[in-house]
Coordinates of C-alpha atoms in Angstrom, one line a residue:
X22 CA 74.9 72.4 76.9
X23 CA 72.2 71.3 74.7
X24 CA 68.9 70.2 76.1
X25 CA 67.0 67.3 74.4
X26 CA 63.3 66.8 74.6
X27 CA 61.9 63.3 74.6
X28 CA 58.9 62.3 72.5
X29 CA 55.7 61.7 74.4
X30 CA 55.0 58.0 75.0
X31 CA 52.8 56.3 72.3
X32 CA 49.3 55.3 73.4
X33 CA 47.9 51.8 72.4
X34 CA 44.4 51.7 70.8
X35 CA 42.5 48.3 70.4
X36 CA 41.6 47.4 66.8
X37 CA 38.2 48.4 65.6
X38 CA 35.8 45.5 65.9
X39 CA 34.8 44.0 62.5
X40 CA 31.2 43.5 61.7
X41 CA 30.1 39.8 61.8
X42 CA 27.1 38.8 59.7
X43 CA 24.6 37.0 61.8
X44 CA 21.6 34.9 60.5
X45 CA 18.5 35.2 62.5
X46 CA 17.4 32.0 64.0
X47 CA 14.9 30.0 62.0
X48 CA 16.0 31.4 58.6
X49 CA 16.3 28.5 56.0
X50 CA 19.7 27.9 54.3
X51 CA 19.9 28.8 50.6
X52 CA 21.0 25.9 48.4
X53 CA 21.9 26.3 44.7
X54 CA 19.6 24.4 42.2
X55 CA 22.5 22.1 41.3
X56 CA 23.2 21.3 44.8
X57 CA 19.5 20.5 45.5
X58 CA 19.4 18.1 42.5
X59 CA 22.7 16.5 43.7
X60 CA 21.3 16.0 47.2
X61 CA 18.0 14.6 45.8
X62 CA 19.9 11.9 43.9
X63 CA 22.5 11.3 46.7
X64 CA 22.8 7.9 48.4
X65 CA 20.6 4.9 48.1
X66 CA 17.3 6.9 48.3
X67 CA 18.6 9.1 45.5
X68 CA 19.4 6.2 43.3
X69 CA 15.9 4.8 44.0
X70 CA 14.5 8.1 42.8
X71 CA 16.6 7.8 39.6
X72 CA 15.4 4.3 39.1
X73 CA 11.8 5.4 39.6
X74 CA 12.1 8.0 36.9
X75 CA 13.9 5.6 34.5
X76 CA 11.4 2.8 34.9
X77 CA 8.3 5.1 34.6
X78 CA 9.8 6.8 31.5
X79 CA 10.5 3.5 29.8
X80 CA 7.0 2.2 30.5
X81 CA 5.5 5.3 28.9
X82 CA 7.9 5.0 25.9
X83 CA 6.8 1.4 25.5
X84 CA 3.2 2.4 25.3
X85 CA 4.1 5.0 22.7
X86 CA 6.1 2.4 20.7
X87 CA 3.2 -0.1 20.9
X88 CA 0.7 2.5 19.7
X89 CA 3.0 3.5 16.8
X90 CA 3.6 -0.1 15.8
X91 CA -0.1 -0.8 15.5
X92 CA -0.9 2.4 13.8
X93 CA 1.9 1.7 11.2
X94 CA 0.6 -1.8 10.5
X95 CA -3.0 -0.7 10.4
X96 CA -2.1 2.2 8.1
X97 CA -0.1 -0.1 5.8
X98 CA -3.0 -2.5 5.5
X99 CA -5.4 0.4 4.8
X100 CA -3.1 1.9 2.2
X101 CA -2.5 -1.5 0.6
X102 CA -6.3 -1.9 0.3
X103 CA -6.6 1.6 -1.3
X104 CA -3.7 1.1 -3.7
X105 CA -4.9 -2.3 -4.7
X106 CA -8.3 -0.8 -5.5
X107 CA -6.6 1.9 -7.5
X108 CA -4.5 -0.6 -9.4
X109 CA -7.6 -2.6 -10.3
X110 CA -9.2 0.7 -11.4
X111 CA -6.3 1.5 -13.7
X112 CA -6.3 -1.9 -15.2
X113 CA -10.1 -1.6 -15.7
X114 CA -9.4 1.6 -17.7
X115 CA -6.9 -0.4 -19.8
X116 CA -9.4 -3.2 -20.3
X117 CA -12.2 -0.8 -21.4
X118 CA -9.9 0.9 -23.8
X119 CA -8.7 -2.3 -25.6
X120 CA -12.2 -3.6 -25.4
X121 CA -13.5 -0.5 -27.2
X122 CA -10.7 -0.8 -29.8
X123 CA -11.6 -4.4 -30.4
X124 CA -15.3 -3.3 -31.0
X125 CA -14.2 -0.6 -33.4
X126 CA -11.9 -2.8 -35.4
X127 CA -14.2 -5.7 -35.5
X128 CA -17.2 -3.6 -36.4
X129 CA -15.2 -2.1 -39.3
X130 CA -15.2 -5.5 -41.0
X131 CA -18.9 -5.3 -41.4
X132 CA -18.8 -2.4 -43.9
X133 CA -21.2 0.4 -43.9
X134 CA -23.2 0.9 -40.7
X135 CA -21.8 -1.3 -37.9
X136 CA -24.0 -3.5 -35.7
X137 CA -25.9 -1.3 -33.2
X138 CA -25.1 -3.6 -30.3
X139 CA -21.3 -3.5 -31.0
X140 CA -21.5 0.3 -31.5
X141 CA -23.2 0.7 -28.1
X142 CA -20.6 -1.6 -26.5
X143 CA -17.9 0.7 -27.8
X144 CA -19.6 3.8 -26.5
X145 CA -20.2 2.2 -23.1
X146 CA -16.6 1.1 -22.8
X147 CA -15.3 4.6 -23.6
X148 CA -17.8 6.1 -21.2
X149 CA -16.8 3.7 -18.4
X150 CA -13.1 4.4 -19.1
X151 CA -13.7 8.2 -18.8
X152 CA -15.6 7.7 -15.5
X153 CA -12.9 5.5 -14.1
X154 CA -10.2 8.1 -15.1
X155 CA -12.1 10.7 -13.0
X156 CA -12.5 8.3 -10.1
X157 CA -8.8 7.3 -10.2
X158 CA -7.7 11.0 -10.2
X159 CA -9.7 11.6 -7.1
X160 CA -8.6 8.4 -5.3
X161 CA -4.9 9.0 -5.9
X162 CA -3.7 12.6 -6.4
X163 CA -0.2 11.2 -7.4
X164 CA -1.7 9.8 -10.6
X165 CA -3.6 13.0 -11.6
X166 CA -1.0 14.4 -14.0
X167 CA -0.6 11.2 -16.0
X168 CA -4.4 10.6 -16.0
X169 CA -4.8 14.1 -17.4
X170 CA -2.4 13.3 -20.2
X171 CA -4.2 10.0 -20.8
X172 CA -7.6 11.8 -21.1
X173 CA -6.1 14.1 -23.8
X174 CA -4.8 11.1 -25.8
X175 CA -8.3 9.5 -25.7
X176 CA -9.8 12.6 -27.3
X177 CA -7.4 12.1 -30.3
X178 CA -8.2 8.4 -30.4
X179 CA -12.0 8.9 -30.5
X180 CA -11.6 11.6 -33.2
X181 CA -9.7 9.2 -35.4
X182 CA -12.3 6.4 -34.8
X183 CA -15.1 8.7 -35.8
X184 CA -13.4 9.7 -39.0
X185 CA -12.8 6.0 -39.8
X186 CA -16.5 5.3 -39.2
X187 CA -17.6 8.2 -41.4
X188 CA -15.4 7.1 -44.3
X189 CA -16.3 3.4 -43.8
X190 CA -20.0 4.2 -44.1
X191 CA -19.4 5.8 -47.5
X192 CA -17.2 2.9 -48.6
X193 CA -14.1 5.0 -48.8
X194 CA -10.8 3.0 -48.5
X195 CA -9.2 5.9 -46.5
X196 CA -11.3 4.8 -43.6
X197 CA -9.1 1.8 -42.9
X198 CA -6.1 4.1 -42.6
X199 CA -7.9 6.3 -40.1
X200 CA -8.7 3.1 -38.1
X201 CA -5.0 2.0 -38.2
X202 CA -4.0 5.5 -37.0
X203 CA -6.5 5.3 -34.2
X204 CA -5.2 1.9 -33.1
X205 CA -1.6 3.2 -33.4
X206 CA -2.5 6.2 -31.2
X207 CA -4.0 3.9 -28.6
X208 CA -0.9 1.7 -28.7
X209 CA 1.7 4.4 -28.8
X210 CA 0.2 7.2 -26.8
X211 CA -2.5 5.9 -24.4
X212 CA -1.3 2.5 -23.4
X213 CA 2.3 3.5 -22.4
X214 CA 0.7 6.0 -19.9
X215 CA -1.5 3.3 -18.5
X216 CA 1.5 1.0 -18.2
X217 CA 3.3 3.8 -16.3
X218 CA 0.3 4.1 -13.9
X219 CA 0.1 0.3 -13.4
X220 CA 3.8 0.2 -12.6
X221 CA 3.5 3.1 -10.1
X222 CA 0.6 1.5 -8.4
X223 CA 2.1 -2.0 -8.3
X224 CA 5.1 -0.4 -6.6
X225 CA 2.9 1.3 -4.0
X226 CA 1.1 -1.9 -3.3
X227 CA 4.3 -3.8 -2.9
X228 CA 5.7 -1.2 -0.5
X229 CA 2.6 -1.3 1.7
X230 CA 2.5 -5.1 1.7
X231 CA 6.2 -5.1 2.8
X232 CA 5.5 -2.5 5.5
X233 CA 2.7 -4.4 7.2
X234 CA 5.1 -6.4 9.4
X235 CA 7.2 -3.4 10.4
X236 CA 4.8 -2.6 13.2
X237 CA 6.1 -5.6 15.1
X238 CA 9.5 -4.1 15.3
X239 CA 8.2 -1.2 17.3
X240 CA 6.4 -3.5 19.7
X241 CA 9.2 -6.0 20.1
X242 CA 12.1 -3.6 20.4
X243 CA 10.2 -1.3 22.8
X244 CA 9.0 -4.2 24.9
X245 CA 12.4 -5.9 25.2
X246 CA 14.1 -2.7 26.3
X247 CA 11.4 -1.9 28.8
X248 CA 11.5 -5.4 30.3
X249 CA 15.4 -5.2 30.6
X250 CA 15.0 -1.9 32.5
X251 CA 12.2 -3.3 34.8
X252 CA 14.2 -6.5 35.3
X253 CA 17.3 -4.5 36.3
X254 CA 15.2 -2.5 38.7
X255 CA 14.0 -5.6 40.3
X256 CA 17.5 -7.0 40.6
X257 CA 18.9 -3.8 42.0
X258 CA 16.2 -3.5 44.6
X259 CA 16.7 -7.1 45.7
X260 CA 20.4 -6.4 46.1
X261 CA 19.9 -3.3 48.1
X262 CA 16.8 -4.2 50.2
X263 CA 17.2 -8.0 50.4
X264 CA 13.5 -8.3 49.3
X265 CA 13.5 -10.4 46.3
X266 CA 10.1 -9.5 44.8
X267 CA 8.5 -6.1 44.3
X268 CA 4.9 -6.9 43.3
X269 CA 4.0 -3.6 41.6
X270 CA 7.2 -3.5 39.4
X271 CA 6.7 -7.3 38.6
X272 CA 3.1 -6.5 37.7
X273 CA 4.3 -3.7 35.3
X274 CA 6.7 -6.2 33.7
X275 CA 3.8 -8.7 33.3
X276 CA 1.6 -6.1 31.7
X277 CA 4.3 -5.2 29.2
X278 CA 5.0 -8.9 28.4
X279 CA 1.3 -9.5 27.9
X280 CA 1.0 -6.6 25.6
X281 CA 3.9 -7.9 23.6
X282 CA 2.5 -11.4 23.4
X283 CA -1.0 -10.3 22.5
X284 CA 0.0 -7.5 20.2
X285 CA 2.8 -9.5 18.6
X286 CA 0.6 -12.4 17.9
X287 CA -2.0 -10.1 16.3
X288 CA 0.5 -8.3 14.2
X289 CA 2.1 -11.5 13.0
X290 CA -1.3 -12.9 12.1
X291 CA -2.2 -9.7 10.1
X292 CA 1.1 -9.9 8.3
X293 CA 0.7 -13.5 7.5
X294 CA -2.9 -12.8 6.2
X295 CA -1.6 -10.0 4.0
X296 CA 1.1 -12.2 2.7
X297 CA -1.4 -14.9 1.8
X298 CA -3.6 -12.3 0.1
X299 CA -0.6 -11.0 -1.9
X300 CA 0.3 -14.5 -3.0
X301 CA -3.2 -15.6 -3.9
X302 CA -6.2 -13.1 -4.3
X303 CA -4.0 -10.2 -5.3
X304 CA -1.9 -12.3 -7.7
X305 CA -5.1 -13.7 -9.2
X306 CA -6.4 -10.1 -9.7
X307 CA -3.3 -9.0 -11.5
X308 CA -3.2 -12.2 -13.7
X309 CA -6.9 -11.9 -14.7
X310 CA -6.6 -8.2 -15.5
X311 CA -3.5 -8.9 -17.6
X312 CA -5.2 -11.8 -19.4
X313 CA -8.3 -9.7 -20.3
X314 CA -6.2 -6.9 -21.6
X315 CA -4.0 -9.2 -23.7
X316 CA -7.1 -11.0 -25.0
X317 CA -8.8 -7.8 -26.2
X318 CA -5.6 -6.7 -27.7
X319 CA -5.4 -10.0 -29.6
X320 CA -9.0 -9.6 -30.9
X321 CA -8.2 -6.1 -32.2
X322 CA -5.1 -7.4 -34.0
X323 CA -7.2 -10.2 -35.5
X324 CA -9.5 -7.6 -37.0
X325 CA -6.7 -5.4 -38.1
X326 CA -5.0 -8.4 -39.9
X327 CA -8.2 -8.9 -41.9
X328 CA -8.6 -5.2 -42.6
X329 CA -5.1 -5.1 -44.0
X330 CA -6.2 -7.7 -46.7
X331 CA -3.0 -9.6 -47.2
X332 CA -0.5 -7.1 -45.7
X333 CA -1.2 -7.7 -42.0
X334 CA 1.7 -9.8 -41.0
X335 CA 2.7 -7.3 -38.3
X336 CA -0.8 -7.5 -36.9
X337 CA -0.8 -11.3 -37.0
X338 CA 2.5 -11.4 -35.1
X339 CA 1.1 -9.0 -32.6
X340 CA -1.8 -11.3 -32.2
X341 CA 0.5 -14.2 -31.4
X342 CA 2.4 -12.1 -28.8
X343 CA -0.9 -11.1 -27.1
X344 CA -2.2 -14.7 -27.2
X345 CA 0.9 -16.0 -25.6
X346 CA 0.5 -13.4 -22.8
X347 CA -3.1 -14.7 -22.2
X348 CA -1.8 -18.2 -22.0
X349 CA 0.8 -17.2 -19.5
X350 CA -1.6 -15.4 -17.2
X351 CA -4.3 -18.0 -17.4
X352 CA -1.7 -20.6 -16.2
X353 CA -1.4 -18.6 -13.0
X354 CA -5.1 -18.7 -12.2
X355 CA -5.6 -22.2 -13.5
X356 CA -6.5 -23.5 -9.9
X357 CA -8.9 -20.7 -9.0
X358 CA -10.5 -20.0 -12.5
X359 CA -10.3 -23.2 -14.4
X360 CA -13.4 -22.3 -16.4
X361 CA -11.5 -19.8 -18.5
X362 CA -9.2 -22.3 -20.2
X363 CA -11.9 -23.9 -22.4
X364 CA -13.4 -20.8 -24.0
X365 CA -10.0 -19.3 -24.6
X366 CA -8.7 -22.5 -26.2
X367 CA -11.8 -22.6 -28.4
X368 CA -11.3 -19.0 -29.4
X369 CA -7.7 -19.8 -30.5
X370 CA -9.0 -22.7 -32.6
X371 CA -11.5 -20.4 -34.3
X372 CA -8.7 -17.8 -34.9
X373 CA -6.6 -20.5 -36.5
X374 CA -9.6 -21.3 -38.8
X375 CA -9.8 -17.6 -39.7
X376 CA -6.2 -17.4 -40.6
X377 CA -6.5 -20.6 -42.6
X378 CA -9.4 -19.3 -44.7
X379 CA -7.8 -15.9 -45.2
X380 CA -4.1 -16.7 -45.8
X381 CA -4.3 -20.2 -47.2
X382 CA -7.6 -20.6 -48.9
X383 CA -8.1 -17.0 -50.0
X384 CA -11.5 -16.9 -48.5
X385 CA -11.5 -13.4 -47.0
X386 CA -15.3 -13.2 -46.7
X387 CA -15.5 -16.5 -44.9
X388 CA -12.7 -15.4 -42.6
X389 CA -14.5 -12.2 -41.8
X390 CA -17.8 -14.1 -41.1
X391 CA -15.9 -16.2 -38.6
X392 CA -14.4 -13.2 -37.0
X393 CA -17.5 -11.0 -36.6
X394 CA -19.9 -13.8 -35.8
X395 CA -22.1 -14.0 -38.8
X396 CA -20.9 -17.5 -39.8
X397 CA -23.2 -20.3 -38.9
X398 CA -22.3 -22.3 -35.8
X399 CA -19.5 -21.6 -33.4
X400 CA -17.2 -18.7 -34.4
X401 CA -14.5 -16.5 -32.9
X402 CA -17.0 -13.8 -31.9
X403 CA -19.2 -16.1 -29.8
X404 CA -16.3 -17.9 -28.1
X405 CA -14.5 -14.7 -27.4
X406 CA -17.7 -13.3 -25.8
X407 CA -17.9 -16.3 -23.6
X408 CA -14.3 -15.8 -22.5
X409 CA -15.0 -12.1 -21.9
X410 CA -18.0 -12.7 -19.7
X411 CA -16.4 -15.5 -17.7
X412 CA -13.1 -13.7 -17.1
X413 CA -14.9 -10.4 -16.1
X414 CA -16.8 -12.4 -13.5
X415 CA -13.7 -14.0 -12.2
X416 CA -11.8 -10.7 -12.0
X417 CA -14.7 -9.1 -10.0
X418 CA -14.6 -12.0 -7.5
X419 CA -10.8 -11.9 -7.2
X420 CA -10.8 -8.1 -6.7
X421 CA -13.5 -8.3 -4.0
X422 CA -11.5 -11.0 -2.3
X423 CA -8.5 -8.7 -2.0
X424 CA -10.5 -6.0 -0.3
X425 CA -12.4 -8.3 2.0
X426 CA -9.2 -10.1 3.1
X427 CA -7.3 -6.9 3.8
X428 CA -10.3 -5.5 5.7
X429 CA -10.5 -8.6 7.8
X430 CA -6.8 -8.4 8.6
X431 CA -7.3 -4.8 9.8
X432 CA -10.4 -5.6 11.8
X433 CA -8.5 -8.5 13.6
X434 CA -6.0 -6.1 15.1
X435 CA -6.6 -5.3 18.8
X436 CA -7.2 -1.6 19.7
X437 CA -3.6 -1.1 20.9
X438 CA -3.2 1.8 18.5
X439 CA -5.2 3.9 21.0
X440 CA -4.7 1.7 24.1
X441 CA -0.9 1.7 23.9
X442 CA -0.3 5.0 25.8
X443 CA -2.8 4.1 28.6
X444 CA -1.1 0.7 29.0
X445 CA 2.3 2.5 29.2
X446 CA 0.9 4.9 31.8
X447 CA -0.5 2.1 33.9
X448 CA 2.9 0.3 33.8
X449 CA 4.6 3.5 34.7
X450 CA 2.4 4.0 37.7
X451 CA 3.0 0.4 38.9
X452 CA 6.7 0.9 38.6
X453 CA 6.5 4.2 40.4
X454 CA 4.5 2.6 43.2
X455 CA 6.9 -0.2 43.6
X456 CA 9.9 2.1 43.9
X457 CA 8.0 4.4 46.3
X458 CA 7.4 1.5 48.7
X459 CA 11.1 0.9 49.0
X460 CA 11.9 4.6 49.1
X461 CA 9.5 5.1 52.0
X462 CA 11.6 2.8 54.1
X463 CA 14.5 5.3 54.0
X464 CA 12.4 8.3 55.3

């Protein structure tokens, strides 16, 4: 018989205890940064904190926008003044050159040695033109390249004039050809460069005049957005707290509104003054400059017509074109410079007498005497000199008016350009104070 042995009974063992993490009493709980931010903005207090940050930020941005608006308008006024001065300078160069050419051609009719006074006026005009070219290059770097090219053309022009003078003193007919070449050099090489400079500076002046009113956009847009944010904050607080007025936030809104009203009125006034200047003093300055340039060009063509001795039809037509331009420009300043009409009209009458003697009566010597001023009584030289002196005085007055009026417009602007940011900070502090009052009620 087989004996079976039974297995020893199994013994039960309790499970090993697992380690349990314990936090010592008093240890602060760790919260993720995202959770902390979410908790800070949670509930009504959190939304108040968000509104506090939004209103304060908008108030500061309004201050920056106001400052930018005033700086933009002030800068546009300043640049308009500087560019207008440059434009007047360029046109003065043009005037001096055509004046010098008128002296050279008119003096050539004398024969031999030209009158010392007229020669000196030629030298003074060329010297003044060179001085103004240097000043213009310093004042506006964008014009330097064209002014350098202009200076080179003037060297050629002066060389041809000197050759014409040398030959004229010796009675050589070739002198007249040198003089025609000099005038052609001025007309074809120098004056197109000046016209290019005039167009560029007129464009700059127009751009700055148009930009003066842009400062108001910064102020108005920034102010309206800020007032909307502050108004919404007041409404939202009234709905949540049932207190219908928060004095600090209301004071911030009033500060923004006052800045808009005061600043907007000042900027609108400056823009209006600049517009008036552009339509009157600036327009007069341009018209007077153009009238003087065309008048001297006409006087040069008058002399060239006589120098040509019967073959100067082209110069005579050029005189008519220049004279028509003078008439057109004087019509613009008729109200502000009425004294210019009479001497110019008298000069045209004398010019008609010159052409009558030369072309119809064959009295070339008599025509020359009327042109250069050696004829008895009133002549083209004396009437033109009267127009020259009177128009120069009118141009000087108009140019100064432009500068004075633009400077006055700039000086009339309140100092919000540098007060804008402090105003924004004050408004931000008021808004934050108002929100903090309501936020404190939830602590």
